[in-house]
Coordinates of C-alpha atoms in Angstrom, one line a residue:
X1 CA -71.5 -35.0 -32.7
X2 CA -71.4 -34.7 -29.0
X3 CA -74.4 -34.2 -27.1
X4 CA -74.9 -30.5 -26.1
X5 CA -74.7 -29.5 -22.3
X6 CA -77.6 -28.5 -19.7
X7 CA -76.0 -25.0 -20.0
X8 CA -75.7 -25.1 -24.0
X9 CA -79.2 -26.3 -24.6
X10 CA -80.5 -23.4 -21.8
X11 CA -78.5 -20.6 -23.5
X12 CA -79.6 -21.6 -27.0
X13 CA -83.1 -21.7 -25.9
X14 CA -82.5 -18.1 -24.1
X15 CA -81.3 -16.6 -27.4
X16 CA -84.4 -18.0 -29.4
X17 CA -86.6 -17.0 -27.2
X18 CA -84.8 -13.3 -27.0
X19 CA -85.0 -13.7 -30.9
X20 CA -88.9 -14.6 -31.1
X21 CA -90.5 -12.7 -28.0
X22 CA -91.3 -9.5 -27.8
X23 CA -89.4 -8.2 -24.2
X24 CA -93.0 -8.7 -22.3
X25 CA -93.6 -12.1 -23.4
X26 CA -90.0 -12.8 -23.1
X27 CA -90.3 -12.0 -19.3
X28 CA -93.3 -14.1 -19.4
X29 CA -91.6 -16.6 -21.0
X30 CA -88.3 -16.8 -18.1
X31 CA -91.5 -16.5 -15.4
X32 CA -93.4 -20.2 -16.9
X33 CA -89.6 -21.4 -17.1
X34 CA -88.7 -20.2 -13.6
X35 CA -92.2 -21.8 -12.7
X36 CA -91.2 -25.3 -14.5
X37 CA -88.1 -25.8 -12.8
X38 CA -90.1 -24.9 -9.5
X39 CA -92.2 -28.0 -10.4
X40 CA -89.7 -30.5 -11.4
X41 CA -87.4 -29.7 -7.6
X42 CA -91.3 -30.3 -6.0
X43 CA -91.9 -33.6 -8.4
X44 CA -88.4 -34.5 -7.2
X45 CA -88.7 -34.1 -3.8
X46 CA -92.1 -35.9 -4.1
X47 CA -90.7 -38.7 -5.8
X48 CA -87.7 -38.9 -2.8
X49 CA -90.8 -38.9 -0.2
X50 CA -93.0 -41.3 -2.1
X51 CA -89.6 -43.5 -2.7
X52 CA -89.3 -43.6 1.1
X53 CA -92.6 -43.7 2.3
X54 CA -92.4 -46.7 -0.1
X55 CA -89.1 -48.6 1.7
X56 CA -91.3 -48.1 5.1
X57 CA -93.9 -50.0 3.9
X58 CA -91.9 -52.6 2.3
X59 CA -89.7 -52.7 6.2
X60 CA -93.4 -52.9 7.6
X61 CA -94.8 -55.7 5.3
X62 CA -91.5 -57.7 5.7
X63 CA -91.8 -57.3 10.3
X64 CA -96.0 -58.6 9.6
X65 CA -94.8 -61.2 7.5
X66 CA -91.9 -62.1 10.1
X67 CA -94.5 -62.1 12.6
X68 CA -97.4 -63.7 11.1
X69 CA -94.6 -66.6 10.2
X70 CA -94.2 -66.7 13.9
X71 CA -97.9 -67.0 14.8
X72 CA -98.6 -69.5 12.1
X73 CA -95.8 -71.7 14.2
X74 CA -96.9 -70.9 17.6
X75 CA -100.5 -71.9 16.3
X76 CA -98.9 -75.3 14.9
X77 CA -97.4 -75.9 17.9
X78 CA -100.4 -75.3 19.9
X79 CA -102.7 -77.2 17.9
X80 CA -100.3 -80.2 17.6
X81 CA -100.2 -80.0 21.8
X82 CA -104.3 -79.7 22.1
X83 CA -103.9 -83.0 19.3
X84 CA -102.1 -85.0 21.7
X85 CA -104.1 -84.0 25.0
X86 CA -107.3 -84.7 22.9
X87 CA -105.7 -88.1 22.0
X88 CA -104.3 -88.8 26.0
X89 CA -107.3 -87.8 27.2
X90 CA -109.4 -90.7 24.7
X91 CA -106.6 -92.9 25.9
X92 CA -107.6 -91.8 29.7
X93 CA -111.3 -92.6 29.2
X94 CA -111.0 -95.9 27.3
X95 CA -108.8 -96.8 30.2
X96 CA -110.2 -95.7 33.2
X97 CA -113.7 -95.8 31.8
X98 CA -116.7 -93.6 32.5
X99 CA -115.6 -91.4 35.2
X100 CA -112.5 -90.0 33.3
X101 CA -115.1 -87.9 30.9
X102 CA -115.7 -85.7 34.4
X103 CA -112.6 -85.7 35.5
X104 CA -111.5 -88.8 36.7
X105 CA -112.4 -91.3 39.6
X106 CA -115.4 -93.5 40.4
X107 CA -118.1 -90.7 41.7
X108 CA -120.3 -88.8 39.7
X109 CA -118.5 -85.5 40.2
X110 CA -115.4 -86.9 39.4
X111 CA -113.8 -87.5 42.9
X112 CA -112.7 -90.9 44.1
X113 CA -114.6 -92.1 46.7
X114 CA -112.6 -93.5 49.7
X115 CA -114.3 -97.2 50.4
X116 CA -114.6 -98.4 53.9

């Protein structure tokens, strides 16, 4: 048995209902139909919209993640640099002593004083 057509299974259900329905609730009948497939075009076209306002987001979520990837890198890099000025700047102190913590030299404010 093959299975019947869109058009078969309408017309069938259009002779049924001719058969059962008086003519006004026939009428009223074709006007809930008319108001059904009303419905299903809007739940179609809804689904279309909601499937695309979907993809958006998905594109959006894929160019924050692309960018927070980036930021996590750039913060890497940046704390890996601040790492190894913290670490030259130790260095600079335990060489030069105390006037390196304010900025180098052998006065108080950090300025080398010119002897003589």
């Amino acid at each position: 048995m093959t299975a019947p057509t869109l058009e078969a299974a309408q017309a069938k259900l259009d002779s049924l209902a001719r058969e059962l329905f008086s003519e006004s609730d026939y009428e009223l009948f074709c006007a809930v139909l008319l108001q059904l497939d009303k419905f299903k075009v809007l739940a179609d076209s809804n689904r279309e919209a909601l499937y695309s306002q979907d993809k958006e987001f998905s594109d959006h979520a894929e160019i924050q993640r692309v960018e927070i990837l980036s930021l996590t890198g750039s913060v890497a890099y940046w704390q890996k640099e601040a790492t190894l000025l913290y670490v030259e700047n130790k260095r600079l102190k335990e060489r030069l002593g105390e006037g390196a913590e304010h900025g180098g030299g052998d006065h108080p404010n950090g300025v080398i004083s010119k002897s003589g």
